[in-house]
XYZ file of C-alpha atoms in Angstrom:
634
model
C 19.018 -37.525 -31.218
C 15.336 -37.928 -31.966
C 14.297 -39.934 -35.033
C 12.253 -38.291 -37.722
C 8.592 -38.100 -36.798
C 9.133 -38.740 -33.096
C 6.661 -36.983 -30.836
C 7.355 -36.116 -27.232
C 4.908 -34.989 -24.580
C 6.608 -33.612 -21.471
C 5.534 -32.328 -18.107
C 7.276 -31.256 -14.910
C 7.194 -33.204 -11.655
C 9.238 -31.705 -8.842
C 12.725 -30.826 -10.072
C 12.768 -33.350 -12.966
C 11.126 -33.171 -16.356
C 9.398 -36.436 -17.269
C 8.877 -37.306 -20.918
C 6.263 -39.585 -22.414
C 7.117 -41.076 -25.821
C 4.483 -42.122 -28.281
C 4.214 -45.961 -28.601
C 5.293 -45.827 -32.243
C 8.636 -44.278 -31.327
C 9.634 -46.563 -28.424
C 11.491 -48.924 -30.741
C 13.266 -46.076 -32.571
C 14.630 -44.145 -29.612
C 16.413 -44.968 -26.410
C 16.840 -42.081 -23.964
C 18.437 -42.438 -20.560
C 16.563 -40.705 -17.724
C 18.232 -37.351 -17.136
C 17.005 -34.020 -15.746
C 16.775 -32.777 -19.321
C 16.652 -34.144 -22.845
C 18.878 -32.398 -25.367
C 17.829 -32.125 -28.981
C 19.974 -31.803 -32.074
C 21.111 -28.199 -31.561
C 22.260 -28.915 -27.986
C 19.829 -26.607 -26.207
C 17.883 -28.011 -23.238
C 14.319 -29.038 -23.915
C 12.819 -26.709 -21.286
C 10.097 -24.083 -21.129
C 11.107 -20.441 -21.808
C 11.454 -17.833 -19.064
C 8.393 -15.809 -18.123
C 9.766 -12.287 -18.581
C 6.680 -10.633 -17.110
C 6.837 -12.806 -13.991
C 10.515 -11.956 -13.487
C 9.643 -8.264 -13.824
C 6.965 -8.607 -11.151
C 9.424 -10.364 -8.843
C 11.968 -7.568 -9.232
C 9.300 -4.960 -8.518
C 8.168 -6.754 -5.368
C 11.735 -7.181 -4.133
C 12.445 -3.486 -4.725
C 9.341 -2.402 -2.839
C 10.037 -4.751 0.053
C 13.555 -3.344 0.317
C 12.223 0.217 0.381
C 9.638 -0.552 3.066
C 12.163 -2.383 5.227
C 14.546 0.570 5.059
C 12.106 3.308 5.974
C 11.335 4.431 2.410
C 8.199 4.759 0.365
C 7.398 2.281 -2.403
C 9.164 4.474 -4.973
C 12.294 4.846 -2.807
C 11.699 8.241 -1.205
C 12.046 9.094 2.465
C 8.953 8.036 4.386
C 7.262 11.183 5.737
C 5.923 9.375 8.804
C 7.905 7.630 11.542
C 8.000 3.864 11.291
C 7.450 2.892 14.906
C 5.195 5.638 16.273
C 2.418 4.158 18.382
C -1.247 4.962 18.066
C -2.444 8.183 19.659
C -4.080 7.543 23.009
C -7.456 8.728 24.245
C -5.856 11.089 26.767
C -3.963 12.982 24.072
C -7.117 13.268 21.977
C -8.991 14.689 24.964
C -6.236 17.215 25.602
C -6.367 18.282 21.980
C -10.130 18.766 22.095
C -9.937 20.792 25.311
C -7.227 23.102 23.981
C -4.206 21.557 25.705
C -1.492 19.292 24.393
C 1.787 17.630 25.268
C 4.711 19.938 24.525
C 7.582 17.484 24.826
C 9.667 17.130 21.684
C 10.125 13.977 19.677
C 12.455 14.363 16.703
C 10.596 11.592 14.864
C 7.444 13.703 14.767
C 8.843 16.394 12.466
C 11.030 15.995 9.410
C 13.937 18.412 9.090
C 13.264 20.841 6.215
C 15.954 21.581 3.612
C 16.257 25.232 4.738
C 18.417 26.677 7.505
C 16.946 27.960 10.740
C 17.315 31.728 10.034
C 15.467 31.283 6.752
C 12.789 29.111 8.343
C 12.461 31.580 11.235
C 11.890 34.456 8.815
C 9.310 32.521 6.833
C 7.556 31.315 9.976
C 7.521 34.848 11.407
C 6.025 36.212 8.193
C 3.400 33.472 8.205
C 2.558 34.184 11.855
C 2.124 37.862 11.029
C -0.284 36.941 8.257
C -2.131 34.659 10.658
C -2.405 37.512 13.163
C -3.824 39.733 10.444
C -6.356 37.043 9.567
C -7.351 36.884 13.225
C -7.826 40.642 13.277
C -9.956 40.437 10.152
C -12.032 37.711 11.734
C -12.540 39.780 14.852
C -13.355 42.815 12.702
C -15.914 40.764 10.773
C -17.501 39.712 14.066
C -17.724 43.361 15.151
C -18.749 44.672 11.783
C -22.085 43.867 10.204
C -21.134 44.460 6.622
C -18.117 43.455 4.585
C -18.983 43.974 0.965
C -15.998 42.331 -0.686
C -16.238 39.176 1.352
C -19.971 38.913 0.692
C -19.351 39.119 -3.053
C -16.621 36.494 -2.818
C -18.753 34.107 -0.793
C -21.732 34.566 -3.103
C -19.555 33.723 -6.105
C -18.531 30.529 -4.322
C -22.187 29.656 -3.764
C -22.889 30.256 -7.422
C -20.106 27.871 -8.443
C -21.160 25.247 -5.919
C -24.747 25.348 -7.184
C -23.562 23.722 -10.402
C -22.436 20.704 -8.377
C -25.884 20.486 -6.771
C -27.483 20.363 -10.213
C -25.093 17.610 -11.309
C -25.894 15.629 -8.168
C -29.642 15.841 -8.843
C -29.133 14.782 -12.447
C -27.166 11.779 -11.260
C -29.924 11.010 -8.737
C -32.440 10.941 -11.601
C -30.226 8.557 -13.555
C -29.876 6.301 -10.516
C -33.657 6.255 -10.014
C -34.218 5.410 -13.681
C -31.711 2.579 -13.487
C -33.504 1.312 -10.388
C -36.765 1.372 -12.282
C -35.241 -0.614 -15.141
C -33.935 -3.156 -12.641
C -37.384 -3.551 -11.096
C -38.940 -4.018 -14.519
C -36.473 -6.797 -15.277
C -37.274 -8.381 -11.910
C -40.974 -8.164 -12.684
C -40.375 -9.817 -16.047
C -38.508 -12.685 -14.385
C -41.256 -13.120 -11.773
C -43.929 -13.083 -14.519
C -42.103 -15.790 -16.457
C -41.785 -17.884 -13.307
C -45.496 -17.395 -12.582
C -46.539 -18.491 -16.070
C -44.213 -21.484 -15.976
C -45.440 -22.887 -12.674
C -49.082 -22.024 -13.387
C -48.943 -23.969 -16.655
C -47.365 -26.908 -14.846
C -50.099 -26.735 -12.209
C -52.866 -26.702 -14.811
C -51.303 -29.537 -16.800
C -50.607 -31.636 -13.675
C -49.462 -34.872 -15.430
C -47.730 -34.925 -18.764
C -48.580 -37.415 -21.520
C -45.434 -39.398 -20.818
C -46.264 -39.644 -17.111
C -49.814 -40.823 -17.904
C -48.453 -43.464 -20.290
C -45.970 -44.615 -17.650
C -48.774 -45.057 -15.102
C -50.828 -47.039 -17.649
C -47.943 -49.361 -18.366
C -47.371 -49.880 -14.649
C -51.065 -50.819 -14.214
C -50.915 -53.250 -17.128
C -47.820 -54.822 -15.622
C -49.651 -55.387 -12.348
C -52.622 -56.981 -14.112
C -50.452 -59.323 -16.169
C -48.456 -60.341 -13.135
C -51.622 -61.040 -11.123
C -52.952 -63.188 -13.979
C -49.951 -65.483 -13.642
C -51.021 -66.761 -10.196
C -53.725 -69.326 -11.440
C -51.275 -70.831 -13.846
C -48.775 -71.387 -11.068
C -51.531 -73.160 -9.027
C -52.555 -75.428 -11.913
C -48.981 -76.361 -12.558
C -48.510 -77.321 -8.919
C -51.591 -79.599 -9.014
C -50.363 -81.450 -12.080
C -46.968 -82.086 -10.584
C -48.555 -83.980 -7.632
C -50.101 -86.669 -9.940
C -47.795 -89.784 -10.071
C -46.597 -91.504 -13.218
C -48.422 -94.918 -13.504
C -47.783 -95.825 -17.110
C -45.274 -98.451 -18.210
C -43.151 -100.518 -15.853
C -42.130 -97.522 -13.593
C -44.303 -96.475 -10.704
C -44.122 -93.061 -8.898
C -42.659 -89.765 -10.161
C -45.035 -87.491 -8.261
C -43.562 -84.217 -6.766
C -45.253 -83.766 -3.422
C -43.261 -80.566 -2.589
C -44.487 -78.774 -5.689
C -47.670 -77.370 -4.069
C -45.637 -75.865 -1.266
C -43.125 -74.272 -3.620
C -45.865 -72.965 -5.868
C -47.646 -71.559 -2.826
C -44.484 -69.644 -1.969
C -44.286 -68.381 -5.533
C -47.905 -67.302 -5.417
C -47.203 -65.488 -2.132
C -44.317 -63.666 -3.748
C -46.567 -62.707 -6.651
C -49.132 -61.369 -4.234
C -46.392 -59.449 -2.373
C -45.128 -58.006 -5.639
C -48.643 -56.986 -6.513
C -49.046 -55.232 -3.209
C -45.665 -53.514 -3.651
C -46.659 -52.378 -7.141
C -49.907 -51.051 -5.730
C -47.970 -49.194 -3.024
C -45.656 -47.728 -5.665
C -48.686 -46.623 -7.641
C -50.117 -44.911 -4.581
C -46.717 -43.338 -3.806
C -46.478 -42.012 -7.353
C -49.937 -40.527 -7.059
C -49.003 -38.908 -3.744
C -45.762 -37.549 -5.213
C -47.615 -36.082 -8.152
C -50.115 -34.493 -5.809
C -47.339 -33.087 -3.610
C -45.519 -31.793 -6.684
C -48.655 -30.036 -7.852
C -49.018 -28.425 -4.443
C -45.434 -27.143 -4.681
C -46.141 -25.763 -8.144
C -49.178 -24.032 -6.739
C -47.038 -22.439 -4.013
C -44.427 -21.393 -6.583
C -46.816 -19.614 -8.927
C -48.643 -17.990 -6.026
C -45.336 -16.736 -4.617
C -44.399 -15.464 -8.073
C -47.723 -13.632 -8.174
C -46.955 -12.071 -4.793
C -43.530 -10.986 -6.019
C -45.143 -9.401 -9.052
C -47.473 -7.462 -6.795
C -44.562 -6.302 -4.600
C -42.493 -5.262 -7.615
C -45.430 -3.318 -9.010
C -45.666 -1.377 -5.753
C -41.899 -0.819 -5.839
C -42.226 0.484 -9.384
C -44.812 2.933 -8.142
C -42.407 4.046 -5.418
C -39.622 4.368 -8.011
C -41.852 6.550 -10.153
C -42.377 8.794 -7.140
C -38.603 8.897 -6.571
C -37.996 9.926 -10.173
C -40.659 12.582 -9.857
C -39.134 13.794 -6.593
C -35.639 13.871 -8.131
C -36.928 15.915 -11.050
C -38.539 18.290 -8.594
C -35.259 18.566 -6.671
C -33.429 19.232 -9.942
C -35.805 22.050 -10.778
C -35.345 23.342 -7.237
C -31.541 23.285 -7.607
C -31.827 25.093 -10.921
C -34.099 27.663 -9.320
C -31.631 28.093 -6.452
C -28.840 28.617 -8.953
C -30.883 31.254 -10.744
C -31.654 32.946 -7.430
C -27.977 32.870 -6.444
C -27.040 34.385 -9.795
C -29.603 37.158 -9.343
C -28.332 37.852 -5.821
C -24.742 37.899 -7.037
C -25.653 40.340 -9.792
C -27.501 42.483 -7.275
C -24.518 42.489 -4.865
C -22.133 43.512 -7.634
C -24.225 46.491 -8.788
C -23.101 48.697 -5.888
C -25.711 47.902 -3.234
C -24.486 46.484 0.072
C -26.835 44.285 2.058
C -26.120 42.054 5.065
C -28.597 39.117 5.148
C -25.886 36.505 5.439
C -24.028 37.739 8.517
C -23.778 34.434 10.433
C -22.926 32.519 7.301
C -20.120 34.950 6.528
C -18.656 34.508 10.004
C -18.600 30.751 9.507
C -16.788 31.106 6.213
C -14.084 33.276 7.735
C -13.630 30.844 10.603
C -13.360 27.978 8.118
C -10.488 29.796 6.392
C -8.796 30.794 9.634
C -8.575 27.252 11.045
C -6.615 25.642 8.158
C -4.403 28.728 7.990
C -3.505 28.166 11.642
C -2.699 24.515 10.911
C -0.401 25.528 8.045
C 1.385 28.184 10.130
C 1.731 25.782 13.065
C 3.313 23.209 10.749
C 5.730 25.867 9.458
C 6.677 26.830 13.033
C 7.300 23.184 13.898
C 9.538 22.910 10.837
C 11.470 25.951 12.056
C 11.880 24.266 15.435
C 13.115 21.112 13.692
C 15.771 23.241 11.956
C 16.704 24.814 15.314
C 17.263 21.433 16.933
C 19.039 20.124 13.839
C 21.586 22.951 14.012
C 21.841 23.360 17.801
C 21.752 19.617 18.490
C 19.413 19.844 21.498
C 16.739 17.164 21.343
C 15.996 16.947 25.076
C 14.531 20.406 25.621
C 10.770 20.692 25.676
C 9.113 22.028 22.586
C 9.138 25.763 21.927
C 6.028 25.665 19.778
C 3.006 24.931 21.947
C -0.213 23.599 20.509
C -2.375 25.035 23.294
C -2.954 28.396 21.600
C -6.060 27.382 19.691
C -9.324 27.473 21.613
C -12.462 26.488 19.760
C -14.657 28.302 22.249
C -13.169 31.616 21.075
C -12.652 30.649 17.422
C -8.872 30.509 17.851
C -8.438 34.237 18.390
C -4.937 35.315 19.541
C -3.494 31.990 18.361
C -1.124 33.891 16.075
C 0.121 36.029 18.965
C 0.877 32.871 20.961
C 2.907 31.409 18.084
C 4.711 34.723 17.721
C 5.773 34.541 21.374
C 7.013 30.971 20.872
C 9.100 32.076 17.888
C 10.600 34.935 19.897
C 11.595 32.522 22.663
C 13.117 30.158 20.113
C 15.057 33.005 18.496
C 16.321 34.091 21.910
C 17.520 30.554 22.623
C 19.173 30.486 19.198
C 21.165 33.618 19.935
C 22.300 32.127 23.242
C 23.149 28.643 21.957
C 24.487 29.270 18.468
C 28.160 29.243 19.406
C 30.875 28.617 16.867
C 32.116 25.057 17.176
C 35.414 23.459 16.341
C 35.865 22.869 12.618
C 37.768 19.700 11.807
C 38.784 17.983 8.604
C 39.437 14.259 8.456
C 40.475 12.231 5.441
C 39.557 8.550 5.367
C 41.259 6.188 2.932
C 38.933 3.482 1.663
C 41.894 1.262 0.807
C 42.782 1.281 4.506
C 39.184 0.991 5.602
C 38.349 -1.889 3.243
C 41.757 -2.987 1.873
C 42.695 -2.205 -1.712
C 41.638 -5.605 -3.064
C 38.220 -5.454 -1.452
C 37.753 -1.935 -2.808
C 38.515 -3.062 -6.357
C 36.397 -6.198 -6.038
C 33.340 -4.209 -4.983
C 33.770 -1.802 -7.881
C 34.305 -4.653 -10.338
C 31.342 -6.763 -9.211
C 28.793 -4.228 -7.980
C 29.944 -0.967 -9.599
C 29.694 0.514 -6.132
C 31.517 0.666 -2.809
C 29.784 0.405 0.564
C 31.622 1.676 3.615
C 30.992 2.815 7.179
C 32.507 5.691 9.126
C 32.312 4.456 12.709
C 32.942 6.224 15.999
C 36.435 4.845 16.438
C 37.693 6.640 13.317
C 36.914 9.991 14.927
C 37.462 9.102 18.601
C 41.021 8.044 17.845
C 41.974 11.653 17.066
C 39.510 13.490 19.320
C 38.157 11.142 21.998
C 36.330 13.836 23.966
C 34.135 15.191 21.178
C 30.424 14.800 20.670
C 27.767 16.341 18.415
C 29.875 15.662 15.341
C 27.961 17.087 12.393
C 29.092 17.160 8.797
C 29.573 20.491 7.079
C 30.931 19.206 3.808
C 31.933 15.931 2.167
C 34.255 15.614 -0.802
C 35.827 12.652 -2.578
C 39.283 12.297 -4.138
C 40.239 9.380 -6.371
C 43.931 8.499 -6.630
C 45.275 6.785 -9.738
C 48.763 5.326 -10.104
C 51.045 4.680 -13.109
C 49.083 6.771 -15.492
C 49.570 9.647 -17.817
C 46.840 12.186 -18.213
C 47.249 12.219 -21.955
C 46.468 8.508 -22.118
C 43.059 8.944 -20.501
C 40.272 10.171 -22.799
C 38.823 12.357 -20.035
C 39.418 12.962 -16.349
C 35.714 13.444 -15.808
C 33.961 10.650 -13.987
C 30.384 9.798 -13.108
C 29.788 8.675 -9.552
C 27.054 9.084 -6.951
C 27.812 9.322 -3.238
C 24.802 8.393 -1.071
C 24.483 8.590 2.689
C 22.367 5.604 3.679
C 22.341 6.293 7.412
C 23.827 8.476 10.129
C 23.977 8.785 13.912
C 24.743 11.786 16.115
C 25.655 11.748 19.808
C 23.918 14.867 21.132
C 25.536 15.027 24.588
C 28.645 13.825 26.418
C 27.060 10.506 27.353
C 29.339 7.479 27.713
C 26.300 5.184 27.490
C 25.624 6.604 24.052
C 29.253 5.901 23.107
C 28.827 2.300 24.263
C 25.718 2.015 22.106
C 27.575 3.309 19.057
C 30.500 0.942 19.600
C 28.294 -2.125 19.941
C 27.658 -3.649 16.478
C 24.418 -5.215 17.711
C 23.222 -1.951 19.328
C 22.410 -3.702 22.614
C 24.975 -2.175 24.952
C 24.606 1.286 26.431
C 21.673 3.565 25.696
C 20.454 5.435 22.613
C 18.645 8.112 24.629
C 21.051 10.860 23.528
C 21.472 9.624 19.948
C 19.515 10.703 16.909
C 19.592 8.585 13.784
C 19.045 9.123 10.082
C 18.228 12.829 10.026
C 17.735 13.915 6.403
C 18.766 10.459 5.236
C 19.357 9.249 1.675
C 21.033 12.470 0.494
C 23.181 12.225 -2.636
C 25.788 14.143 -4.587
C 27.069 13.496 -8.095
C 30.847 13.456 -8.568
C 32.382 14.623 -11.832
C 36.120 14.981 -11.163
C 38.915 13.028 -9.530
C 40.172 15.753 -7.185
C 38.236 16.424 -3.973
C 34.844 16.715 -5.615
C 32.001 17.828 -3.333
C 29.226 17.488 -5.877
C 29.745 20.855 -7.573
C 30.294 21.473 -11.243
C 33.348 23.718 -10.889
C 36.641 23.877 -9.075
C 37.354 22.669 -5.554
C 35.353 24.296 -2.743
C 33.089 26.041 -5.255
C 29.932 24.576 -3.792
C 31.087 25.256 -0.241
C 32.028 28.902 -0.819
C 29.185 29.801 -3.161
C 26.346 28.111 -1.276
C 27.455 28.648 2.296
C 25.148 31.656 2.657
C 22.331 29.978 0.756
C 19.067 29.370 2.586
C 19.297 25.635 1.993
C 21.614 23.172 3.660
C 24.608 21.880 1.766
C 24.565 18.202 0.855
C 24.965 16.115 4.047
C 25.308 19.274 6.170
C 24.198 18.683 9.736
C 24.041 14.899 9.501
C 26.106 12.738 11.826
C 29.655 11.813 10.922
C 29.034 8.305 12.238
C 27.417 7.119 9.070
C 27.080 4.545 6.324
C 27.682 5.328 2.652
C 27.613 3.958 -0.854
C 29.756 5.258 -3.720
C 28.224 4.101 -6.989
C 29.711 4.256 -10.482
C 26.706 3.968 -12.815
C 28.791 4.252 -15.992
C 30.777 1.076 -16.605
C 33.022 2.913 -19.069
C 34.415 5.078 -16.259
C 35.666 1.928 -14.549
C 37.091 0.416 -17.718
C 38.694 3.536 -19.258
C 39.815 5.587 -16.254
C 40.271 3.170 -13.380
C 41.976 0.441 -15.450
C 44.933 0.178 -17.823
C 43.592 -3.136 -19.059
C 40.903 -5.596 -18.008
C 43.300 -7.029 -15.417
C 45.478 -4.029 -14.525
C 44.044 -1.280 -12.363
C 45.056 2.365 -12.300
C 42.866 2.917 -9.249
C 44.994 3.109 -6.137
C 42.761 4.643 -3.500
C 39.602 6.634 -2.815
C 39.791 9.283 -0.099
C 36.771 10.668 1.715
C 37.353 14.208 3.017
C 35.021 14.953 5.913
C 34.702 18.547 7.096
C 32.706 18.550 10.301
C 32.055 20.458 13.509
C 32.125 19.075 17.037
C 31.889 20.077 20.686
C 34.248 19.163 23.510
C 32.706 17.019 26.235
C 35.352 17.628 28.881
C 38.340 15.730 30.205
C 36.398 13.117 32.138
C 34.317 12.213 29.086
C 37.457 12.215 26.922
C 39.184 9.798 29.302
C 36.210 7.415 29.276
C 36.078 7.456 25.474
C 39.835 6.956 25.171
C 39.607 3.905 27.422
C 36.900 2.611 25.109
C 39.093 3.179 22.036
C 42.121 1.480 23.599
C 40.223 -1.716 24.415
């Protein structure tokens, strides 16, 4: 306990806090060295937490997690592949010459949320519009006059002319600011010129002149001391002959005094040299001042010429502004003339360029839509080895991309034909997985208690145990059932829950490849080959659960979402993703855990959570089934 009036200064060194007591309190207090000093109320004498710093740390950790898991900074799916290499020179040359690689890479195109028939219809409609645009472009090339398009383009010119006027006004402001800067520079150079010119004219200040005078006087006084030293030496040589003592003469005195006189002469010479050095320094300094003020004068002359140039720039910018305003007035007059019923064609080549500029981005948009349709085709058919249907060789700059729409239309027809041949009905299977068996009941409850979420994995063995010869397992529907034990419905305030089921990753074996099975069974993903495996298609999908009984994310009775939305254009939640997957089941509302899953803080009603997986699969044959079964039995 600190005595009254005690003062403590503390600082941190390493992991300990060192305290320095004022000298007046050393006799009143005795504190053993500990990592912390406790005051009267028992709280540690430490600095408070930096809340803002902790917030920054959490933000950085969240963003690092998102980037390391293929997400954007805000947690969304990254639209670009993570490990795609840079585009080579050969591919750029092929693109410029109208040819391109047509092999398919599923990482290049994200799967859209719409089914293939819907995407095919939209892509076909877009291709038809692109074909019509190509016909209009060709018609504009053949035709010399297109009144509506001329009026439209002239209105665009009229609107763009306002930007030209704003640019010229900004150019005038920039030139005026440049002039102000030069004037400030001239002012600084003028001040420097006056300063150094005054120093040059003054040369030596009054203090410096006085210092030189005192130095000269010092030399004179010191030189005057030499005769006195000589006289003193002569007197010391004379012996003492008075009284009874004889002698007393100092015969070495002349020699010593000669040495002293030599030193005085040397000092005089050194003082003279210093005086000459000072004079030379002052002369050199004056020369430097002369150079400085002459250079300042030169800078003033240069700045004056730059100011003249800046005046010309301002004048030129004002002229350009008036020109832009005149062009705007002319464009307005031409627009008014073109809208009064007269059709003229002075801008034929310009009009063709405008149409081509619209046609090119339209082709890019339609091509992207066709590639999205192909991504849906592969997502539903499960064929990722076939070469791309949509070819990027249709556009030819030499012919302004004419007939590019017809080429895309042919590609869509071929893709539709392949769809009709490959879209066979697969085996529909339902499998129920108990999380209490997958994780054990205690581990399940511990995860919910500590993290408010459950993480689990549906691996290949779960499905190969029942059907060892299947591949291309794709989810059609996922639902969750929560089993409670020793409870009465009337004792629970509500049977509604709040939970979020998230698919964090998935894998799909696209062909009967035992090497792919080996890759899936290896936890380190080093065995086998992933050539015929696609991962994380439409990842990070979620559904919200509201009831205990086989909830699939709908807001009504069982199977409502499945039956009502089966014919919808969009995919159902998790539809088409691989059954070999990783999941998290999160309970964001703590009250659901405490009121529904528990009888008391230490007694759980929760018995089990069942995951109902409805999926489709294809049979890989007996030989493949035997190889997989051997893998399961190991």
